[in-house]
mmCIF file of C-alpha atoms in Angstrom:
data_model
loop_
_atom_site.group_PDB
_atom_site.id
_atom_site.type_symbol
_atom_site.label_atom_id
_atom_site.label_comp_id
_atom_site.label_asym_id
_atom_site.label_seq_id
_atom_site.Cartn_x
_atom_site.Cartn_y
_atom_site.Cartn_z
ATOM 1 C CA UNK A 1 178.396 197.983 291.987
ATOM 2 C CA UNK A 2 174.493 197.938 292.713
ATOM 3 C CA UNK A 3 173.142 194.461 294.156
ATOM 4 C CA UNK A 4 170.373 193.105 292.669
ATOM 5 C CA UNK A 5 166.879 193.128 294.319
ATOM 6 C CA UNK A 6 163.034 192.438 293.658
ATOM 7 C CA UNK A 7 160.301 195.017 295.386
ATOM 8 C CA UNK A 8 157.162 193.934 296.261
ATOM 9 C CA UNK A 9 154.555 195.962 298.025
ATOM 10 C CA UNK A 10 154.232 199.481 298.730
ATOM 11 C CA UNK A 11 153.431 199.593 302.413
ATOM 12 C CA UNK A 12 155.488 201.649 305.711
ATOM 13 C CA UNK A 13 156.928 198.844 307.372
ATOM 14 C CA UNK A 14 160.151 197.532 305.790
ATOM 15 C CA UNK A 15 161.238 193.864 304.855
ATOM 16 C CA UNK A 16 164.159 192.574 303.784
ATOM 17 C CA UNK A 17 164.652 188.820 302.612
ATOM 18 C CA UNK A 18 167.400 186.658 302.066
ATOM 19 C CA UNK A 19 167.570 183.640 299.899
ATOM 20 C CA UNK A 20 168.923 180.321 300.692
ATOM 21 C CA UNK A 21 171.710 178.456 298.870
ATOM 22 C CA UNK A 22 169.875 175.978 295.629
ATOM 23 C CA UNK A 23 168.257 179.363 294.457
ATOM 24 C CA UNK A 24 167.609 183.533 294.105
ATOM 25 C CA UNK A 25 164.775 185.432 295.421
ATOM 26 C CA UNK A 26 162.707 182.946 293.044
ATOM 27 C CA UNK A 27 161.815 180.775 295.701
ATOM 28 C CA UNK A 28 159.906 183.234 297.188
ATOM 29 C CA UNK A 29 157.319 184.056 294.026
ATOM 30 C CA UNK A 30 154.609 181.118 295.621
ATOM 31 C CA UNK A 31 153.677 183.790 298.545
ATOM 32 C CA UNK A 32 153.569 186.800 296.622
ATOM 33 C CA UNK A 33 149.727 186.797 296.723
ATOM 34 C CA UNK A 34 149.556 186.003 300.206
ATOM 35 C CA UNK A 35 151.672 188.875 301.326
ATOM 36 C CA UNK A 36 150.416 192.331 302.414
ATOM 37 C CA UNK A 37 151.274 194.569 300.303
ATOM 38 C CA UNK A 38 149.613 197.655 301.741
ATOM 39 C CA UNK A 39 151.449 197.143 304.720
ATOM 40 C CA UNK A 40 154.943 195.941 304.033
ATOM 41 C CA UNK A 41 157.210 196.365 301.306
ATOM 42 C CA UNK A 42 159.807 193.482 301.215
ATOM 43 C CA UNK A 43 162.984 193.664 299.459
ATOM 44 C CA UNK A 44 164.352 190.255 298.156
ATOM 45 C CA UNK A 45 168.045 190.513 297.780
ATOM 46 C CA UNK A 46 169.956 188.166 295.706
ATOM 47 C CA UNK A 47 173.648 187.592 296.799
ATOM 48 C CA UNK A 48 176.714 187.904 294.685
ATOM 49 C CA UNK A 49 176.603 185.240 292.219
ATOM 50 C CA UNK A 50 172.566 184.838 291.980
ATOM 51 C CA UNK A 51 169.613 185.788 290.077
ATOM 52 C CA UNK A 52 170.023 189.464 289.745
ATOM 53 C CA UNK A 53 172.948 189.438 291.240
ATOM 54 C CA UNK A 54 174.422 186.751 288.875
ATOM 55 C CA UNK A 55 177.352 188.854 287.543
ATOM 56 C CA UNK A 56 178.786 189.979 290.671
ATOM 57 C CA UNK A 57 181.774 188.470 291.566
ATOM 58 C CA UNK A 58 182.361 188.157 295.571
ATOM 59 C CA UNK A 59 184.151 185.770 298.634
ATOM 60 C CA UNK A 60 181.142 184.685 298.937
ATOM 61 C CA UNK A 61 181.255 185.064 302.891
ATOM 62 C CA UNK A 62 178.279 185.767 305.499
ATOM 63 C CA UNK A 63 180.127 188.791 306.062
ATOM 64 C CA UNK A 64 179.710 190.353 302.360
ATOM 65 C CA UNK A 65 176.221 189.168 302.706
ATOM 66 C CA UNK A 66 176.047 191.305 305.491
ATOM 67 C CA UNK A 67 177.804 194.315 303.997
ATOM 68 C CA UNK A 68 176.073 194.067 300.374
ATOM 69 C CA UNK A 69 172.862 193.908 302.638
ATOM 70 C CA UNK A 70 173.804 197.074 305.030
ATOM 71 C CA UNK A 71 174.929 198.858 301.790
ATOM 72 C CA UNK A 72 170.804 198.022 300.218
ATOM 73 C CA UNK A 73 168.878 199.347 302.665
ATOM 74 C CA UNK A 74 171.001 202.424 303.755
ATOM 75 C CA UNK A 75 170.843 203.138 299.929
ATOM 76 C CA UNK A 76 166.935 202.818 300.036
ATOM 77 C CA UNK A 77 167.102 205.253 303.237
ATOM 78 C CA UNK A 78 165.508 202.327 304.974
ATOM 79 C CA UNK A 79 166.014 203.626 308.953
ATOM 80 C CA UNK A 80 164.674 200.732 310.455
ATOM 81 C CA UNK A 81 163.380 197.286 309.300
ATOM 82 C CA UNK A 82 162.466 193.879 309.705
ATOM 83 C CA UNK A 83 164.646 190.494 308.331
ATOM 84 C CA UNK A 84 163.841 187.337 307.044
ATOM 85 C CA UNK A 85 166.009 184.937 306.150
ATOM 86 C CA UNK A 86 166.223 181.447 304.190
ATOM 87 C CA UNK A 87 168.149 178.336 305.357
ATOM 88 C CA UNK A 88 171.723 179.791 304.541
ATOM 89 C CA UNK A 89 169.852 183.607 304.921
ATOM 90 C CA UNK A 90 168.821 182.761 308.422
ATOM 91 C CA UNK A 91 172.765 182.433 309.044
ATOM 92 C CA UNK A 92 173.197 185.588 307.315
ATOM 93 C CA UNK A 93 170.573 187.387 308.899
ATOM 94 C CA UNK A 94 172.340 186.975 312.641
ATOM 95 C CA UNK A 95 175.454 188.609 310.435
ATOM 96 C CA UNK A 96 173.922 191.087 309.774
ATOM 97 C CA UNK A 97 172.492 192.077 312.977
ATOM 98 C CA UNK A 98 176.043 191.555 314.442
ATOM 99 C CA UNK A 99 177.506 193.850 311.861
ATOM 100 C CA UNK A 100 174.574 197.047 312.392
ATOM 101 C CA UNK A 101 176.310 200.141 313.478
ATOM 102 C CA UNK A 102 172.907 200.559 315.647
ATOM 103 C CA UNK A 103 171.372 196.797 315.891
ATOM 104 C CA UNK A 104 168.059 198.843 317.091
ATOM 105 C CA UNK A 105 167.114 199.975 313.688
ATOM 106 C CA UNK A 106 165.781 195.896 313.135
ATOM 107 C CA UNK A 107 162.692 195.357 314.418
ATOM 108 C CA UNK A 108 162.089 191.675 314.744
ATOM 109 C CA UNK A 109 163.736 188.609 312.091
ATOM 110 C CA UNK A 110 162.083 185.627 310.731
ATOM 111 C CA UNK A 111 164.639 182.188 310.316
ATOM 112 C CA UNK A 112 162.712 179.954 308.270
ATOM 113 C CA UNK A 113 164.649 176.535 308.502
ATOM 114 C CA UNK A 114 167.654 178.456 309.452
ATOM 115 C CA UNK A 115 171.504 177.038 309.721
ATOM 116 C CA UNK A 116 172.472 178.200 313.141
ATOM 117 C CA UNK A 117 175.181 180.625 313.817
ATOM 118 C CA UNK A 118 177.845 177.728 314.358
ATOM 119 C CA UNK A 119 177.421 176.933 310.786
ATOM 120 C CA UNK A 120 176.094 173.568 309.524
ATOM 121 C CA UNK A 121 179.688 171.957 310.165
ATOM 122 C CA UNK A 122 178.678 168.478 308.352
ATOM 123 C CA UNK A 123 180.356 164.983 308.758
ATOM 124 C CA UNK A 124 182.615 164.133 306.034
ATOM 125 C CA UNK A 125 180.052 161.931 304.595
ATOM 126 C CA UNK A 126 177.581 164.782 304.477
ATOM 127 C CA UNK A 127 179.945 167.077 303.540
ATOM 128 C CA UNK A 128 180.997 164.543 300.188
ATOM 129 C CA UNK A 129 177.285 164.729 299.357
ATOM 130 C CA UNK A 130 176.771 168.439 299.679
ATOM 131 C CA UNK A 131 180.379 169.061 298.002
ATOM 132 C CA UNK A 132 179.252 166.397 295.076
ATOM 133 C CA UNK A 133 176.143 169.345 294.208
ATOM 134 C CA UNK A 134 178.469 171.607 292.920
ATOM 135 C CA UNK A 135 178.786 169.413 289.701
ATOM 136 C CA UNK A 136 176.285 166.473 290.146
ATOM 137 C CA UNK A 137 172.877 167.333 289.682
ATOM 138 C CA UNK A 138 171.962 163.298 291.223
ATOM 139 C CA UNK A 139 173.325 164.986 294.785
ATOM 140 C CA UNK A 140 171.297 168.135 293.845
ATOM 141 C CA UNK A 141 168.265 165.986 293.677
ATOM 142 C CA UNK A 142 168.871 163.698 296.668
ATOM 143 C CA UNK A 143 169.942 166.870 299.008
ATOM 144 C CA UNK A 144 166.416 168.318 297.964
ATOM 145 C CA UNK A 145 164.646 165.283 298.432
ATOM 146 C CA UNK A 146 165.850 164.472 301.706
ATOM 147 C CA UNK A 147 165.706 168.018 303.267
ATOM 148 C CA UNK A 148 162.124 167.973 302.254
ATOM 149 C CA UNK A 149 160.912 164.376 303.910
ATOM 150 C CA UNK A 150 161.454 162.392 300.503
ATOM 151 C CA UNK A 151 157.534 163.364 299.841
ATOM 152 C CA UNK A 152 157.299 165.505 296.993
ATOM 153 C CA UNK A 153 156.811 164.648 293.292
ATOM 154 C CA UNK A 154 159.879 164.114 291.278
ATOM 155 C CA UNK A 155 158.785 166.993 288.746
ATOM 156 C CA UNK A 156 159.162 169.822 291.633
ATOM 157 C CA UNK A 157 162.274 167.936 292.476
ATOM 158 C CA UNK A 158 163.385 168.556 288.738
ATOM 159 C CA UNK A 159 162.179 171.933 288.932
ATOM 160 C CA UNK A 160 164.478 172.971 292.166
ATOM 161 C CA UNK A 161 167.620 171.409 290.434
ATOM 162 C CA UNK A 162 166.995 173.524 287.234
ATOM 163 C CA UNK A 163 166.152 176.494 289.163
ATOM 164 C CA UNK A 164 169.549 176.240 291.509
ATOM 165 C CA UNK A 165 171.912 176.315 287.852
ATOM 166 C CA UNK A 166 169.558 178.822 285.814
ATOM 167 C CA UNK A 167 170.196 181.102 289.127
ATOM 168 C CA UNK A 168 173.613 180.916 290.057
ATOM 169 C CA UNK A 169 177.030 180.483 289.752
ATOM 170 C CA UNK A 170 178.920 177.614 290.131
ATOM 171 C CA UNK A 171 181.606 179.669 292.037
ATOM 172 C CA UNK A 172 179.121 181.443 294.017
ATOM 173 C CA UNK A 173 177.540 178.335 294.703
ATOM 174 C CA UNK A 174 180.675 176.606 295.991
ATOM 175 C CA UNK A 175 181.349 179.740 297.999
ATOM 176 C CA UNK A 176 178.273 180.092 299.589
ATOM 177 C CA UNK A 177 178.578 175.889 300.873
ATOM 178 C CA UNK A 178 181.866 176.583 302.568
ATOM 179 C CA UNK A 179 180.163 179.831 304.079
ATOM 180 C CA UNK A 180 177.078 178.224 306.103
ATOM 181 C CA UNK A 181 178.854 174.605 306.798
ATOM 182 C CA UNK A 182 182.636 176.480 307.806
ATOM 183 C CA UNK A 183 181.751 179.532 309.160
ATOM 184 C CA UNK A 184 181.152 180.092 313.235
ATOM 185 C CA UNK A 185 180.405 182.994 314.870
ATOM 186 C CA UNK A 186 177.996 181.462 317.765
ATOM 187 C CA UNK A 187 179.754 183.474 320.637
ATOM 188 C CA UNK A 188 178.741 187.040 319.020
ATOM 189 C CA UNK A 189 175.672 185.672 318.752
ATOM 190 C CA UNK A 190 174.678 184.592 322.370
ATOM 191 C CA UNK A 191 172.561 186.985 323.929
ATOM 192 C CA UNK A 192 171.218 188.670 320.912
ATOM 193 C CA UNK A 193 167.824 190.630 321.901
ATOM 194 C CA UNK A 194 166.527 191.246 318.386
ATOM 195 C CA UNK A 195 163.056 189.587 318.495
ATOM 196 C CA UNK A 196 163.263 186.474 316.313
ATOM 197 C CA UNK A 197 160.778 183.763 315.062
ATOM 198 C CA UNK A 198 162.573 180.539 314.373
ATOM 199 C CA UNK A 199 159.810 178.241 311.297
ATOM 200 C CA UNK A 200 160.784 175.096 310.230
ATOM 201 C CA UNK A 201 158.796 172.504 308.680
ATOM 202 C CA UNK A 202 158.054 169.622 309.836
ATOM 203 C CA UNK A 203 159.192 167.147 307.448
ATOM 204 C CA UNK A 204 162.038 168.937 306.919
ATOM 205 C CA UNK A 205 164.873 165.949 308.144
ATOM 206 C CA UNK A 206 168.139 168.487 307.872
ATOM 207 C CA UNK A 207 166.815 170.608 310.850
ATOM 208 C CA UNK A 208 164.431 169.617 313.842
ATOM 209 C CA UNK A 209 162.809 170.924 316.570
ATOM 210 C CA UNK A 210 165.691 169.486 318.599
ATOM 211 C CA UNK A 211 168.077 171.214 316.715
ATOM 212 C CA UNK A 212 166.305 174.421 317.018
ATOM 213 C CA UNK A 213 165.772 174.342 320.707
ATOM 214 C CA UNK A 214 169.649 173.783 321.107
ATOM 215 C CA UNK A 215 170.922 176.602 319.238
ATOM 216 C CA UNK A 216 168.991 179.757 318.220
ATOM 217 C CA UNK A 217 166.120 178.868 321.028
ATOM 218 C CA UNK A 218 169.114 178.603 323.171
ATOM 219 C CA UNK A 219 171.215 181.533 322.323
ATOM 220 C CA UNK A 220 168.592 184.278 321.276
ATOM 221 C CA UNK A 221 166.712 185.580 324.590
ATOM 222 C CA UNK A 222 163.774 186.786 322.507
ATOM 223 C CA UNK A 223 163.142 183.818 320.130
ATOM 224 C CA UNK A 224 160.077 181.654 319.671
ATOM 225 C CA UNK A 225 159.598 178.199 317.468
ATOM 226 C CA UNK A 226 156.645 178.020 314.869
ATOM 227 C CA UNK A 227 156.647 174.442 312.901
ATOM 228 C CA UNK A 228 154.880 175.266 309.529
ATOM 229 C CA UNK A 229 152.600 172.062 308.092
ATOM 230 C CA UNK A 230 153.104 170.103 305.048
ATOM 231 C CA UNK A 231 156.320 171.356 304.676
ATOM 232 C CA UNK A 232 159.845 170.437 304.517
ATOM 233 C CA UNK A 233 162.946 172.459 304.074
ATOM 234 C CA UNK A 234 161.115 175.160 301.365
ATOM 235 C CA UNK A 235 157.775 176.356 303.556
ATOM 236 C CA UNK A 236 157.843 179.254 301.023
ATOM 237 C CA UNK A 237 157.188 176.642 298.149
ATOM 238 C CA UNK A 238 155.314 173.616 299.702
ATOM 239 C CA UNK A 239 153.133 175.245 302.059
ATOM 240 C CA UNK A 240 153.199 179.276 300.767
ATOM 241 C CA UNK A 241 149.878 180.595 302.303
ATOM 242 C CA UNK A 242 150.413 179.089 306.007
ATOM 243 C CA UNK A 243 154.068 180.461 306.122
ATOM 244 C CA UNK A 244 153.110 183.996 304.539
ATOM 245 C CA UNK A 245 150.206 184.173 307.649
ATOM 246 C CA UNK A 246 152.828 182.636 310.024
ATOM 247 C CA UNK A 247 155.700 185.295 309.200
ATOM 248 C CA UNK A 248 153.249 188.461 309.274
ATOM 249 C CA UNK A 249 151.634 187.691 311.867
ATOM 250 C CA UNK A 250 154.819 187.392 314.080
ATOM 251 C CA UNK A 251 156.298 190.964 312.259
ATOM 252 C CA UNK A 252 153.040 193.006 312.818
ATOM 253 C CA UNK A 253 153.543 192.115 316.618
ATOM 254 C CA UNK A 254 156.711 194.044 316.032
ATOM 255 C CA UNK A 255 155.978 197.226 314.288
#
């Protein structure tokens, strides 16, 4: 079993990126031409379930992210690298470092509207509405729209809710919610010196500044808060150029 990846760029410096939950590395394709190629080459992995990944069964865990991601990059003969991760991928991300034989060999990671390492752990009500998106594309829709400041057109909306079934499974995508809302692994995460930038954007109405500052700004020593404009919970689709400059510019600090 090979997991599935995209390669873009051709440069020294190593990148790997993790998707979020509504979609594979597909998300990312709106900063492809503001990324430096010559410099970096990133490595979008999809997870079991998704995109190119889509016929890989799993458990669907932060801890086979972790594994299937460890597995990539030793495979590539990557021996040290930088991470960025997604919403769900900024969870995974922390995982991963945790789960390095040598955490040393990543150089700095970018959470871009990250769930924290405690896990989302929703209210019931939230937690009927996110659970509902596994069959009801209405709670796709609304989850979207809300996450993103209910100000983008309803096409785009559309688009994102087609994108999350043409990408996934349903049992990968079912897996994956009980992963970042259940799963809690804040105390190996305290204390974690990896350099980290922490982007969210602000309309996104799922996670704040507030938030933020109470968890990985917190926890993680060597972290720092960017808020990216005109964005909500998808930076890398509402607002590609601004988080592209945003993310290098923090990783080139780091090389």
């Amino acid at each position: 079993m090979s997991i599935g990846y995209t390669t873009l760029g051709s440069g020294e410096e190593k990148i790997l990126v993790l998707h979020g939950w509504f979609g594979d590395y597909a998300v990312w394709e709106p900063t492809f031409n503001s990324l430096d190629k010559e410099t970096f080459t990133y490595v979008f992995m999809d997870y079991r379930g998704y995109g190119k990944s889509i016929d890989i069964a799993g458990n669907y865990s932060m801890s086979e992210i972790a594994s299937d991601s460890i597995s990539l990059v030793n495979e590539l003969g990557w021996e040290n690298f930088h991470v960025v991760g997604h919403s769900m991928g900024g969870m995974a991300i922390q995982r991963l470092i945790l789960d390095m034989d040598d955490r040393k060999r990543i150089k700095s990671s970018v959470a871009i509207d990250p769930v924290p390492a405690c896990g989302a752990q929703l209210d019931d009500e939230s937690w009927a509405l996110f659970e509902g998106a596994i069959k009801n594309d209405e709670n796709r829709y609304n989850i979207l729209n809300f996450t993103t400041g209910n100000r983008n057109s309803a096409q785009w909306l559309n688009y994102m809710v087609e994108r999350s079934h043409a990408s996934t499974t349903e049992s990968a995508y079912a897996g994956y919610l009980n992963a970042w809302v259940k799963e809690n692994f804040v105390e190996e995460t305290k204390g974690l010196e990896t350099p980290f930038l922490v982007c969210i954007g602000e309309h996104d109405l799922a996670f704040s500044k507030e938030a933020m500052e109470g968890t990985y700004l917190a926890w993680l020593p060597n972290s720092q808060l960017e808020i990216i404009a005109n964005a909500g919970h998808y930076p890398m689709q509402e607002a590609p150029v601004n988080l592209a400059t945003v993310m290098e510019t923090f990783i080139k600090k780091n090389i």
